[in-house]
PDB file of C-alpha atoms in Angstrom:
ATOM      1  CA  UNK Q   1      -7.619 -55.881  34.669  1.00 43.00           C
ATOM      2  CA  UNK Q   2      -3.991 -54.649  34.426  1.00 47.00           C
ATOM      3  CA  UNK Q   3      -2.978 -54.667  37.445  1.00 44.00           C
ATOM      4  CA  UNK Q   4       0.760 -55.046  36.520  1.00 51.00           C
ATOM      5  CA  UNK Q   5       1.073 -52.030  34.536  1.00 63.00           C
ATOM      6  CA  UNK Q   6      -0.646 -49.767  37.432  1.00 66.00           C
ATOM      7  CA  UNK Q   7       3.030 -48.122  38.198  1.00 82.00           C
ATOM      8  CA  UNK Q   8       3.285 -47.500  34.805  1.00 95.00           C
ATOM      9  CA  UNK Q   9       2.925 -43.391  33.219  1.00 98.00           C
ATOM     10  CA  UNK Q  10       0.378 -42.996  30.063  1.00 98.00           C
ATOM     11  CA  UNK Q  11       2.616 -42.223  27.454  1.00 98.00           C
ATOM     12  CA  UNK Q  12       1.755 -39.357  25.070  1.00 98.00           C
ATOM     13  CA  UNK Q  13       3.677 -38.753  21.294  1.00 96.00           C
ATOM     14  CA  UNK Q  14       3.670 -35.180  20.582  1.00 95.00           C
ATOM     15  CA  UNK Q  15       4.863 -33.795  16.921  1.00 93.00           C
ATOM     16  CA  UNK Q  16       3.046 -30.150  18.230  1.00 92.00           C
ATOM     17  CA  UNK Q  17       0.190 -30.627  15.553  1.00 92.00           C
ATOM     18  CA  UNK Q  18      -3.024 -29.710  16.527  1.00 92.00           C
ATOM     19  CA  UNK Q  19      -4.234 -33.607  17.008  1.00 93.00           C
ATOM     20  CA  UNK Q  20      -0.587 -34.397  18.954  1.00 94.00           C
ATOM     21  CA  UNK Q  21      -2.027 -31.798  21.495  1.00 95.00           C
ATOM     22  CA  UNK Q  22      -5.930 -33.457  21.606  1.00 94.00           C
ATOM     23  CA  UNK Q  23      -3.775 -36.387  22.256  1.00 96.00           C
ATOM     24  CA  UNK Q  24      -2.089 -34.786  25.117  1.00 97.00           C
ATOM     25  CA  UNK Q  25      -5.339 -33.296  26.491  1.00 97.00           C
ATOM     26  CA  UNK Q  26      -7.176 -36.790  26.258  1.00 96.00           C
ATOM     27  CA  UNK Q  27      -3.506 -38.431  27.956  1.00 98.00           C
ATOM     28  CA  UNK Q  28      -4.009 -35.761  31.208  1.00 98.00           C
ATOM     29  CA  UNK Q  29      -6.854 -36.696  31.479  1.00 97.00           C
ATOM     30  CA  UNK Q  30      -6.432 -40.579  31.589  1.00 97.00           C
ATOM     31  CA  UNK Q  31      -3.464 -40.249  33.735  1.00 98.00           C
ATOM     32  CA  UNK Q  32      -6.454 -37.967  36.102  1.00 97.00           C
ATOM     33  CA  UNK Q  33      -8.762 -40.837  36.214  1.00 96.00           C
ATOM     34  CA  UNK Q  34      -6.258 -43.918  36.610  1.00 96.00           C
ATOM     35  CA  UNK Q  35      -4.395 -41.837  39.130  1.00 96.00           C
ATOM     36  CA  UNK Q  36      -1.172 -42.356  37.143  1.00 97.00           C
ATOM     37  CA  UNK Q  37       1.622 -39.952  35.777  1.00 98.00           C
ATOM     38  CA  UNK Q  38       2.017 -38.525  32.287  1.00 98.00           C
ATOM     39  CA  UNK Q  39       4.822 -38.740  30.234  1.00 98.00           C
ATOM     40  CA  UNK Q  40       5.217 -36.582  27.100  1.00 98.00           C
ATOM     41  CA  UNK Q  41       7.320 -37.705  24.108  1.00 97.00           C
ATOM     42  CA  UNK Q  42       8.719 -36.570  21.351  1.00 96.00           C
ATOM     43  CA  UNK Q  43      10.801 -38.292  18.767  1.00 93.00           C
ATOM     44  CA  UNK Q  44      13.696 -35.972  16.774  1.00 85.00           C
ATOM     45  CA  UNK Q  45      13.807 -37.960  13.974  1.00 77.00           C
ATOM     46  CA  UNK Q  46      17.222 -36.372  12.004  1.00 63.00           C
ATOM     47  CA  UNK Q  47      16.355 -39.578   9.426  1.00 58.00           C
ATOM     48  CA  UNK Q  48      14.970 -37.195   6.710  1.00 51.00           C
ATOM     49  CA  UNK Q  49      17.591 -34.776   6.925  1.00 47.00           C
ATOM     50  CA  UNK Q  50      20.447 -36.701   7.709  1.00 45.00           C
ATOM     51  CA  UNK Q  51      21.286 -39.393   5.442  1.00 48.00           C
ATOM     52  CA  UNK Q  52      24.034 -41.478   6.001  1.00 52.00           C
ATOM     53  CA  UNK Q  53      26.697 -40.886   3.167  1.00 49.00           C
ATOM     54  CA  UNK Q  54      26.316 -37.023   4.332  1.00 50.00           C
ATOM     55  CA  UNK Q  55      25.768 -36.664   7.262  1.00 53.00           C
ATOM     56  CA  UNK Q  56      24.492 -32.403   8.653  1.00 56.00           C
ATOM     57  CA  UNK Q  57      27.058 -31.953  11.403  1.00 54.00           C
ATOM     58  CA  UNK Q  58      25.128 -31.260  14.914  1.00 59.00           C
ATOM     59  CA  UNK Q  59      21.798 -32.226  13.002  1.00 55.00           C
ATOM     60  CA  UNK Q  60      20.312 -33.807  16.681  1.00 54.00           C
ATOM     61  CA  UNK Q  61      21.802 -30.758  18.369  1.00 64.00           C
ATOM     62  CA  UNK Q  62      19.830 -28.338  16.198  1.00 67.00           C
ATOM     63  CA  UNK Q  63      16.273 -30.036  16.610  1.00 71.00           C
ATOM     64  CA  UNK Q  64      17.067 -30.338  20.491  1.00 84.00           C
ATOM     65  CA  UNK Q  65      15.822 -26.580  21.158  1.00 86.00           C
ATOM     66  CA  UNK Q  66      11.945 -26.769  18.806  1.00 88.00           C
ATOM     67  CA  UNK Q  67      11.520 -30.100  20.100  1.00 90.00           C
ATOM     68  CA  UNK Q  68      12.222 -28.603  23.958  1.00 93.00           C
ATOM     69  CA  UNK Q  69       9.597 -26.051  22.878  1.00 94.00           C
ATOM     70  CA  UNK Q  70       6.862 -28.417  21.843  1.00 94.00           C
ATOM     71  CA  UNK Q  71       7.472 -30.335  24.978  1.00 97.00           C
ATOM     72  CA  UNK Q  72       7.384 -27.350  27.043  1.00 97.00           C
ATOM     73  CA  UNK Q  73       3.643 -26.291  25.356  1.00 97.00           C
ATOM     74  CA  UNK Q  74       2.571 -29.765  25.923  1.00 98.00           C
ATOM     75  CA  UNK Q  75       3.318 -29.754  29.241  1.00 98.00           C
ATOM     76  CA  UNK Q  76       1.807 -26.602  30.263  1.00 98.00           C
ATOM     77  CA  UNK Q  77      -1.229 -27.945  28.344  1.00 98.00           C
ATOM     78  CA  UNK Q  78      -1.173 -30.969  30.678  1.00 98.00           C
ATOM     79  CA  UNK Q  79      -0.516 -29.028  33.911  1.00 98.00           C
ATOM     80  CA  UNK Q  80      -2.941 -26.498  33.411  1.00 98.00           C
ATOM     81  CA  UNK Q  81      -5.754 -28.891  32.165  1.00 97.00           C
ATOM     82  CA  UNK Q  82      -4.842 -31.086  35.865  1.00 98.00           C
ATOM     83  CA  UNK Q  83      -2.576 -28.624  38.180  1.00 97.00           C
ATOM     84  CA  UNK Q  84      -1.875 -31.615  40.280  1.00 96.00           C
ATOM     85  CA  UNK Q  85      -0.931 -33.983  37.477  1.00 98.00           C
ATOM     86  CA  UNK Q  86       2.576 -35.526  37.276  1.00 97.00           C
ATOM     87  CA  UNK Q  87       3.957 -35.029  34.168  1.00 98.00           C
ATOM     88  CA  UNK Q  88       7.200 -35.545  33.062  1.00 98.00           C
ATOM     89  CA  UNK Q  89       8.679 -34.893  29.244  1.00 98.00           C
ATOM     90  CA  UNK Q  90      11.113 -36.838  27.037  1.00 96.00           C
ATOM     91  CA  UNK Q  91      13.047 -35.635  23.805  1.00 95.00           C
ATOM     92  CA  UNK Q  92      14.506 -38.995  22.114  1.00 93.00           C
ATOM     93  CA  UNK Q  93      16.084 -39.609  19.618  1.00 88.00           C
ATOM     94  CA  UNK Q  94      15.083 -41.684  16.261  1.00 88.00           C
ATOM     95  CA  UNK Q  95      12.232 -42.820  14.931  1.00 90.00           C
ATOM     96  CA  UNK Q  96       8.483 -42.163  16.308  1.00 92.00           C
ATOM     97  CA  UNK Q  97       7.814 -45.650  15.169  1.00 92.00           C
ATOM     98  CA  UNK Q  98      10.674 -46.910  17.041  1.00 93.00           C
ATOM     99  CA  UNK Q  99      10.997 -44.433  20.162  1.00 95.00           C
ATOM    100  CA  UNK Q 100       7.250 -44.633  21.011  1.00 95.00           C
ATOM    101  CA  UNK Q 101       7.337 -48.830  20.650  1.00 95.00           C
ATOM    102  CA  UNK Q 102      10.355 -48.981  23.212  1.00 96.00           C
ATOM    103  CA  UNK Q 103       8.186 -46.230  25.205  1.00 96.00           C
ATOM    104  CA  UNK Q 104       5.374 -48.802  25.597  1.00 96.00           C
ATOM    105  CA  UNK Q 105       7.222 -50.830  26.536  1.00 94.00           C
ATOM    106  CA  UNK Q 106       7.790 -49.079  29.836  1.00 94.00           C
ATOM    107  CA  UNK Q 107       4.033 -47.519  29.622  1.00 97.00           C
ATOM    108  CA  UNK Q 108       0.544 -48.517  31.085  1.00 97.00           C
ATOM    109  CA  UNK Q 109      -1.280 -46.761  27.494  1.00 97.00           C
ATOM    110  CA  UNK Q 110       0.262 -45.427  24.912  1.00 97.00           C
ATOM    111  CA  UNK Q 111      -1.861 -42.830  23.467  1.00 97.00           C
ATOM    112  CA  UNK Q 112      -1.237 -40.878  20.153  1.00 96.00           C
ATOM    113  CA  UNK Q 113      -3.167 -38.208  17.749  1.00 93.00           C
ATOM    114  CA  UNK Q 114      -5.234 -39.449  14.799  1.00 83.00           C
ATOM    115  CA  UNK Q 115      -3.510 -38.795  11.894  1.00 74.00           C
ATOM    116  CA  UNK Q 116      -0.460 -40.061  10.149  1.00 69.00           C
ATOM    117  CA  UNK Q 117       0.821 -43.820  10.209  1.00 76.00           C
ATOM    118  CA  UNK Q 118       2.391 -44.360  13.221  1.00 87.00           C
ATOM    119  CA  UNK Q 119      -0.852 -44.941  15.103  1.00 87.00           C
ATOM    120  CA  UNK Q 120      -1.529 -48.285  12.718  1.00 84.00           C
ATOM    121  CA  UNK Q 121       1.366 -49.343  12.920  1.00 86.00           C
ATOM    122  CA  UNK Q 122       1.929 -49.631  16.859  1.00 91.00           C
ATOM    123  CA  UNK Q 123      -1.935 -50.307  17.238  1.00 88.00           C
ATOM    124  CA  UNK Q 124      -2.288 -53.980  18.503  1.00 83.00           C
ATOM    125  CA  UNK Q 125       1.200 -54.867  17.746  1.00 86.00           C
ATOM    126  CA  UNK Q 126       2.713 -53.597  21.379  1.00 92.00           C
ATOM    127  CA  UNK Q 127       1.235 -55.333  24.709  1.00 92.00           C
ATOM    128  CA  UNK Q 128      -0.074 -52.103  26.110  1.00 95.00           C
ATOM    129  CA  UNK Q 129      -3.662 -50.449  24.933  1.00 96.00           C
ATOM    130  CA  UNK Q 130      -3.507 -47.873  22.010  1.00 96.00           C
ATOM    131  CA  UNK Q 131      -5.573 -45.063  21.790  1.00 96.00           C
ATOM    132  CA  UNK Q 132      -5.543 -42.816  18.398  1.00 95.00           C
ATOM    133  CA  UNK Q 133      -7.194 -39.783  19.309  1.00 95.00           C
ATOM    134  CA  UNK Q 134      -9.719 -38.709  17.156  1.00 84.00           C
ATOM    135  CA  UNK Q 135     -12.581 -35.433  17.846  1.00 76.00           C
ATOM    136  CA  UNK Q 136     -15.843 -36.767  18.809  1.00 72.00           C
ATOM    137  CA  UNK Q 137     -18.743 -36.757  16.808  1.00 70.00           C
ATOM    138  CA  UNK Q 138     -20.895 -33.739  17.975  1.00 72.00           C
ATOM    139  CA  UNK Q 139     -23.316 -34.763  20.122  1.00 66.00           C
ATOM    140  CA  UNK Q 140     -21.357 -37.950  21.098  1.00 72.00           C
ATOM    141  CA  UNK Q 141     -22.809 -39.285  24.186  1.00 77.00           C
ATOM    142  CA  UNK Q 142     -21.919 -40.517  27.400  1.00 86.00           C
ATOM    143  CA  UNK Q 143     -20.683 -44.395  26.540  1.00 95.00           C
ATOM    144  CA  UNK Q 144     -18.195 -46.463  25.814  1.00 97.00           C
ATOM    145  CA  UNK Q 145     -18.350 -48.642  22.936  1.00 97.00           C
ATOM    146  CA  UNK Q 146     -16.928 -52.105  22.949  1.00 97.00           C
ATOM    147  CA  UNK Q 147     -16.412 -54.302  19.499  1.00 95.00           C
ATOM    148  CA  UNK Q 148     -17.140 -58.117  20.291  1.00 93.00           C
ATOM    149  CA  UNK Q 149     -17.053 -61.120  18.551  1.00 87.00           C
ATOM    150  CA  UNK Q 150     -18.541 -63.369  21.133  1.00 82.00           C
ATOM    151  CA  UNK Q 151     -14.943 -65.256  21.714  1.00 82.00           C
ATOM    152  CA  UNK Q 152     -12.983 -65.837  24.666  1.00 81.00           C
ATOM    153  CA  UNK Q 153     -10.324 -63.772  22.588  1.00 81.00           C
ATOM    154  CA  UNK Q 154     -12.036 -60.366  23.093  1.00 88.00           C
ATOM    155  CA  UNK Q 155     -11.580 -60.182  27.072  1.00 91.00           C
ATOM    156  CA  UNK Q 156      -8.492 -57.942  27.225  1.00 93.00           C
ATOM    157  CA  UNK Q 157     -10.622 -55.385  24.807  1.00 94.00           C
ATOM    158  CA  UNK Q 158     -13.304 -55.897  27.365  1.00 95.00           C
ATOM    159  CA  UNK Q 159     -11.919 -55.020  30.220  1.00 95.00           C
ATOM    160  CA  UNK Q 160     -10.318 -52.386  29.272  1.00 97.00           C
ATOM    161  CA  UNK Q 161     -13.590 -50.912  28.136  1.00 97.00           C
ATOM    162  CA  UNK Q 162     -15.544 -51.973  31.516  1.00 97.00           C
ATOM    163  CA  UNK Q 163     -12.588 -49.863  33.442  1.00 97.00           C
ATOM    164  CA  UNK Q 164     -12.790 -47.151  31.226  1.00 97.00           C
ATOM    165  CA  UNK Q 165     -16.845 -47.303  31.906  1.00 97.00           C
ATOM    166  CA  UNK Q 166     -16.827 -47.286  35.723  1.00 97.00           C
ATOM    167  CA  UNK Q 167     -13.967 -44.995  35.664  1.00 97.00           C
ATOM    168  CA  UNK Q 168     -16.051 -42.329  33.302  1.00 96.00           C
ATOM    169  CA  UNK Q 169     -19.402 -43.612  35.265  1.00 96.00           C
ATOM    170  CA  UNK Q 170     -20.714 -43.875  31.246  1.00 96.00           C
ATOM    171  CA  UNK Q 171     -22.740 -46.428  30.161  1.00 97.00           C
ATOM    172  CA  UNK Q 172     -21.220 -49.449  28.183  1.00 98.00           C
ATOM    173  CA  UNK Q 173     -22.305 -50.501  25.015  1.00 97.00           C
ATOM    174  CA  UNK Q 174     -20.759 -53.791  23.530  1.00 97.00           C
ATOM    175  CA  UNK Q 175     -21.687 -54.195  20.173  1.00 97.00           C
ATOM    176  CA  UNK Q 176     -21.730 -57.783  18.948  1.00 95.00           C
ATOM    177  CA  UNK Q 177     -21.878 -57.733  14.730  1.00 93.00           C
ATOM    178  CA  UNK Q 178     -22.742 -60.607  12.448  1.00 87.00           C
ATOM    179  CA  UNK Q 179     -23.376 -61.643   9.032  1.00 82.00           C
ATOM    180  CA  UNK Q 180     -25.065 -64.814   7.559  1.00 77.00           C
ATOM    181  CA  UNK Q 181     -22.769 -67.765   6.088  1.00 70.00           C
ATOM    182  CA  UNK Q 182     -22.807 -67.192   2.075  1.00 64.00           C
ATOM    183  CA  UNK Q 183     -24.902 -70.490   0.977  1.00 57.00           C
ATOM    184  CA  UNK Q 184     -22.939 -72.792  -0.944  1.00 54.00           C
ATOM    185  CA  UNK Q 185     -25.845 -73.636  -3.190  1.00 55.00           C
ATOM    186  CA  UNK Q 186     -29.803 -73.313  -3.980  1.00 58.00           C
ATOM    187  CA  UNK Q 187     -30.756 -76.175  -1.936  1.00 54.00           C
ATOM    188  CA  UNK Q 188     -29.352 -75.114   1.432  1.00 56.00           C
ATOM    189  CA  UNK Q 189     -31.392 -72.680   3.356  1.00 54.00           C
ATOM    190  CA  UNK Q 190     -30.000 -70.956   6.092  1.00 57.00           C
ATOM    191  CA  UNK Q 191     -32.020 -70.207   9.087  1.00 64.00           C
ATOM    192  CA  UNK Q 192     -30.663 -66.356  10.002  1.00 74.00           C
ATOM    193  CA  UNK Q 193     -33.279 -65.831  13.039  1.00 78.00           C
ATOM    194  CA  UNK Q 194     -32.102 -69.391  14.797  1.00 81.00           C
ATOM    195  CA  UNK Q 195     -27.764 -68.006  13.806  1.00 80.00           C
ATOM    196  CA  UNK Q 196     -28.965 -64.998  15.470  1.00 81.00           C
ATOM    197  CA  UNK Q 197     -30.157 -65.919  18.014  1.00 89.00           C
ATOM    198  CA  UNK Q 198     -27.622 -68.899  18.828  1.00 88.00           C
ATOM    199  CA  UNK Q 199     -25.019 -66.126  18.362  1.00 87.00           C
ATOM    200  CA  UNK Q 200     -26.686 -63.777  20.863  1.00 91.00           C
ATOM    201  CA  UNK Q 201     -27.167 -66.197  23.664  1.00 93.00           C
ATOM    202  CA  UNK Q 202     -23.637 -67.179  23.297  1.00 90.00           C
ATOM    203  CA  UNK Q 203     -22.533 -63.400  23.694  1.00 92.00           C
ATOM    204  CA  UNK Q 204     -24.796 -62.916  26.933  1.00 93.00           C
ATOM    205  CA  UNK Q 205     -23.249 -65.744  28.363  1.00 92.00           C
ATOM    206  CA  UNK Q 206     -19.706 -65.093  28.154  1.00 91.00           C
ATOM    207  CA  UNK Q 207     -21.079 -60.985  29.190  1.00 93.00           C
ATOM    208  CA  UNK Q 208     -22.521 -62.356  32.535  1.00 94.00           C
ATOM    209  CA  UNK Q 209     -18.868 -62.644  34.006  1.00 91.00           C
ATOM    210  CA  UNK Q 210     -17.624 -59.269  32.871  1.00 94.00           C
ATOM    211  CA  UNK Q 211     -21.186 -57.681  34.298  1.00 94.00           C
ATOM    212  CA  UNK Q 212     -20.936 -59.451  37.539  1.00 95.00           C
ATOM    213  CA  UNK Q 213     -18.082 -58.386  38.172  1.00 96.00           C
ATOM    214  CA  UNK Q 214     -18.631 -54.620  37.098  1.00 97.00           C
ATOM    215  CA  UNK Q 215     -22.486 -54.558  38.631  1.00 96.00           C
ATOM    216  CA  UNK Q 216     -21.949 -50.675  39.257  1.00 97.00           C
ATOM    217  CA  UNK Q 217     -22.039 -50.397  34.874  1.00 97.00           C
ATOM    218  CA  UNK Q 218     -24.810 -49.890  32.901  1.00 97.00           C
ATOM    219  CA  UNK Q 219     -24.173 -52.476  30.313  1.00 97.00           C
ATOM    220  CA  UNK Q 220     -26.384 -52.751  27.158  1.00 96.00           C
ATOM    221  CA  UNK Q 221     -25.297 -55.917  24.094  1.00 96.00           C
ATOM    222  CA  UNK Q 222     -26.080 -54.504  20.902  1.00 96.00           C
ATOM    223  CA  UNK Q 223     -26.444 -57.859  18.116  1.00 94.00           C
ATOM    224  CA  UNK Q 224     -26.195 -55.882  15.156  1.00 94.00           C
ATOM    225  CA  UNK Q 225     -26.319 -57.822  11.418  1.00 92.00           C
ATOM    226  CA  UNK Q 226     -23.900 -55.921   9.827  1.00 93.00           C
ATOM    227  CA  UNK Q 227     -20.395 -55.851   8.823  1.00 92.00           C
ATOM    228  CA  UNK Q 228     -18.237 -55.333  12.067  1.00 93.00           C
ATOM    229  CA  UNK Q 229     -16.750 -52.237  10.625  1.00 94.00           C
ATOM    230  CA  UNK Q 230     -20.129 -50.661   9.700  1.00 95.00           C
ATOM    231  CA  UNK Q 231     -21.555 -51.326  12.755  1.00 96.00           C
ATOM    232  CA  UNK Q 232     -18.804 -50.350  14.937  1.00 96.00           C
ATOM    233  CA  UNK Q 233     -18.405 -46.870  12.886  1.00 95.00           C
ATOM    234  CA  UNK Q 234     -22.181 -45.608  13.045  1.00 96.00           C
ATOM    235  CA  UNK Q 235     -21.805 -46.760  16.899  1.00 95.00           C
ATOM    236  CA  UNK Q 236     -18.869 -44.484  17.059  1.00 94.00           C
ATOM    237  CA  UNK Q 237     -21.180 -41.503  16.533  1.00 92.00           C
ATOM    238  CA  UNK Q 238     -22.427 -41.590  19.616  1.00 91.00           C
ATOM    239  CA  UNK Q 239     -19.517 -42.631  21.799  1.00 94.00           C
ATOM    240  CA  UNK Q 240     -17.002 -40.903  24.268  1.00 94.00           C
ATOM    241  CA  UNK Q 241     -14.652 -44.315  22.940  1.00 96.00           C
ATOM    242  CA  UNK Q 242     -14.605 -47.239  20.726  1.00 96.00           C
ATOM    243  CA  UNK Q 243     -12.318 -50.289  22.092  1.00 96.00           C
ATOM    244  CA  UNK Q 244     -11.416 -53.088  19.752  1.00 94.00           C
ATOM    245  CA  UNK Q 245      -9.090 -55.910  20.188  1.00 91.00           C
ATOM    246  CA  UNK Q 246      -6.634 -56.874  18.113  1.00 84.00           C
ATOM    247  CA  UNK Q 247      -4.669 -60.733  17.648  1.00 70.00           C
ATOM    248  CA  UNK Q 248      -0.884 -59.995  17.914  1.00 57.00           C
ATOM    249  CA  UNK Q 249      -0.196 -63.654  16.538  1.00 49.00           C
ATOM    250  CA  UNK Q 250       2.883 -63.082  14.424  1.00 46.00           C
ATOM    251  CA  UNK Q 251       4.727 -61.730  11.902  1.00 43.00           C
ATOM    252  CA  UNK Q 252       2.210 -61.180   9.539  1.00 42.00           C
ATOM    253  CA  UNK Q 253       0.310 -59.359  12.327  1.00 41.00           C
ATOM    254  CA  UNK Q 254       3.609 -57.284  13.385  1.00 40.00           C
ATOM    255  CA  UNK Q 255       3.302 -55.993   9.878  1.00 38.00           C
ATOM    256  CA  UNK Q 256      -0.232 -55.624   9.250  1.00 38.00           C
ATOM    257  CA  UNK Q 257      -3.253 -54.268  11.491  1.00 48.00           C
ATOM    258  CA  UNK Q 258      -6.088 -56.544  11.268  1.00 65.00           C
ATOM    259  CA  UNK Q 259      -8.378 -55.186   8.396  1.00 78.00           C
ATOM    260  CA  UNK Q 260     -11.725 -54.490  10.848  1.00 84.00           C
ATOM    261  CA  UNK Q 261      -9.674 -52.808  13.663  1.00 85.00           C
ATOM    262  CA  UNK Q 262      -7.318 -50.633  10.793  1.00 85.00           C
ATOM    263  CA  UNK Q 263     -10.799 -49.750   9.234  1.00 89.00           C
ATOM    264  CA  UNK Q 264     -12.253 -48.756  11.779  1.00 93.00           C
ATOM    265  CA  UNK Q 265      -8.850 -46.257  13.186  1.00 92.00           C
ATOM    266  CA  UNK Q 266      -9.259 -44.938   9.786  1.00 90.00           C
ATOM    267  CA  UNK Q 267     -13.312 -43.871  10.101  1.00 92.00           C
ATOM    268  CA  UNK Q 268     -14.185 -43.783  13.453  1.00 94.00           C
ATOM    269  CA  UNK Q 269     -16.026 -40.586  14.712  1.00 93.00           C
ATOM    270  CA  UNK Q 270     -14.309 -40.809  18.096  1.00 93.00           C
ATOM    271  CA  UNK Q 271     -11.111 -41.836  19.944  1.00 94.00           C
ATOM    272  CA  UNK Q 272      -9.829 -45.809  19.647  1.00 95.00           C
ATOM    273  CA  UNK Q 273      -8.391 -48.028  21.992  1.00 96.00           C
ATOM    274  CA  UNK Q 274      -6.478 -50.827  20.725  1.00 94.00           C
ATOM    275  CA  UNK Q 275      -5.746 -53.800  23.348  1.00 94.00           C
ATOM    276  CA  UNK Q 276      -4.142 -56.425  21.924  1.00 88.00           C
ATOM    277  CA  UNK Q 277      -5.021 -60.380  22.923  1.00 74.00           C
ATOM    278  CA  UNK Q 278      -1.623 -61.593  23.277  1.00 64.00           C
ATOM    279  CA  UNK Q 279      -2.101 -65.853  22.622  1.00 50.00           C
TER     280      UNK Q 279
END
């Protein structure tokens, strides 16, 4: 639960692209369920056009009045999608890397269209969940999709996906994916029906909290033997969401998206939500 970002807005980027609007769309309506504002952002970034030994005179001033524009359609996309919605719009200056990771900062999601870098970059590496919207599969259907690797670690990822379940009133699928250890030799055999099956009682019983305490969701555990990424893709086909976590350790992290959850922004057939598992 986050209970301490609950006066927070969901924070959209906008660049006025077709997917920056989806983005806004699926923003409204989060903001709609959670009962929270909406905050529209866009980032004038006078970087490529302005570089430092010669500098464009009023080069901020000049993108103030497209960016207002985009912001404006945004916003009337918001409103008219929720009338009652309050949504609010920001034109800042720098960056989108850099304006929308000080925006989570003050944000209970940070949500952002599916194409470009910026997504990967911010996803998992800011303490609020990310969501890179990408179109649903057609005939997605009505549940959530949780990645889980049967550790302690994946409970922020979790819960967001049990709130976004009883929110929706979908069902929740967690999908639990394993291979078999590589032998080290000819002699060893490796019993794969007794892994699998320590591996899926171990899942259930760290599940039994998170469905006790959300009784009113339909919860299904999927043990797949797969590669997390395949699994977690084809289960994207017929999902409304996919959450993954993500381990914001250090640097190394700061720079790089872990590989499954960066796959899988990269090929899912639906939106992602990022939550990070801060240590």
């Amino acid at each position: 639960m986050r209970t301490s970002f609950a006066d927070r807005p969901i924070v959209a980027g906008t660049d006025g692209t077709t997917v920056a609007i989806q983005a806004v769309e699926w923003a409204a309506d989060e903001a709609h369920r959670r009962g929270l504002p909406l905050r529209v952002v866009h980032a004038a970034d006078r970087l490529p056009y302005d570089a430092p030994r010669y500098p464009i005179p009023d080069c901020y001033d000049r993108m103030i009045p497209s960016g207002r524009q985009l912001l404006d359609h945004a916003e009337k996309v918001a409103r008219d999608r929720w009338p009652g919605l309050e949504v609010s719009t920001e034109l800042a200056d720098g960056r989108p890397g850099r304006v929308l990771r000080e925006q989570a900062g003050r944000a209970a999601e940070l949500v952002l269209g599916g194409h470009g870098p910026v997504g990967a970059r911010l996803a998992g590496h800011v303490d609020v969940p990310v969501v890179v919207v990408r179109p649903a599969a057609p005939g997605a259907g009505a549940e959530i999709v949780a990645g889980f690797d049967g550790t302690h670690a994946a409970r922020p990822a979790l819960a967001y996906a049990f709130d976004e379940a009883r929110l929706r009133g979908h069902r929740l699928r967690v999908v639990c994916a394993w291979e078999p250890p590589i032998s080290s030799g000819p002699r060893i055999a490796v019993d794969t029906g007794e892994i699998g099956r320590i591996r899926e009682d171990r899942a259930r019983r760290l599940l039994t909290v998170w469905r006790d305490r959300y009784a009113d969701v339909e919860t299904e555990l999927d043990m797949v033997r797969a590669h997390p990424v395949s699994a977690l893709v084809d289960a994207s086909a017929r999902a409304a969401l996919l959450v993954v976590g993500s381990h914001g350790r250090n640097a190394l992290t700061a720079a790089m998206l872990g590989s499954v959850s960066r796959a899988v922004l990269e090929h899912a057939r639906c939106p992602v939500a990022v939550v990070r598992h801060a240590l």
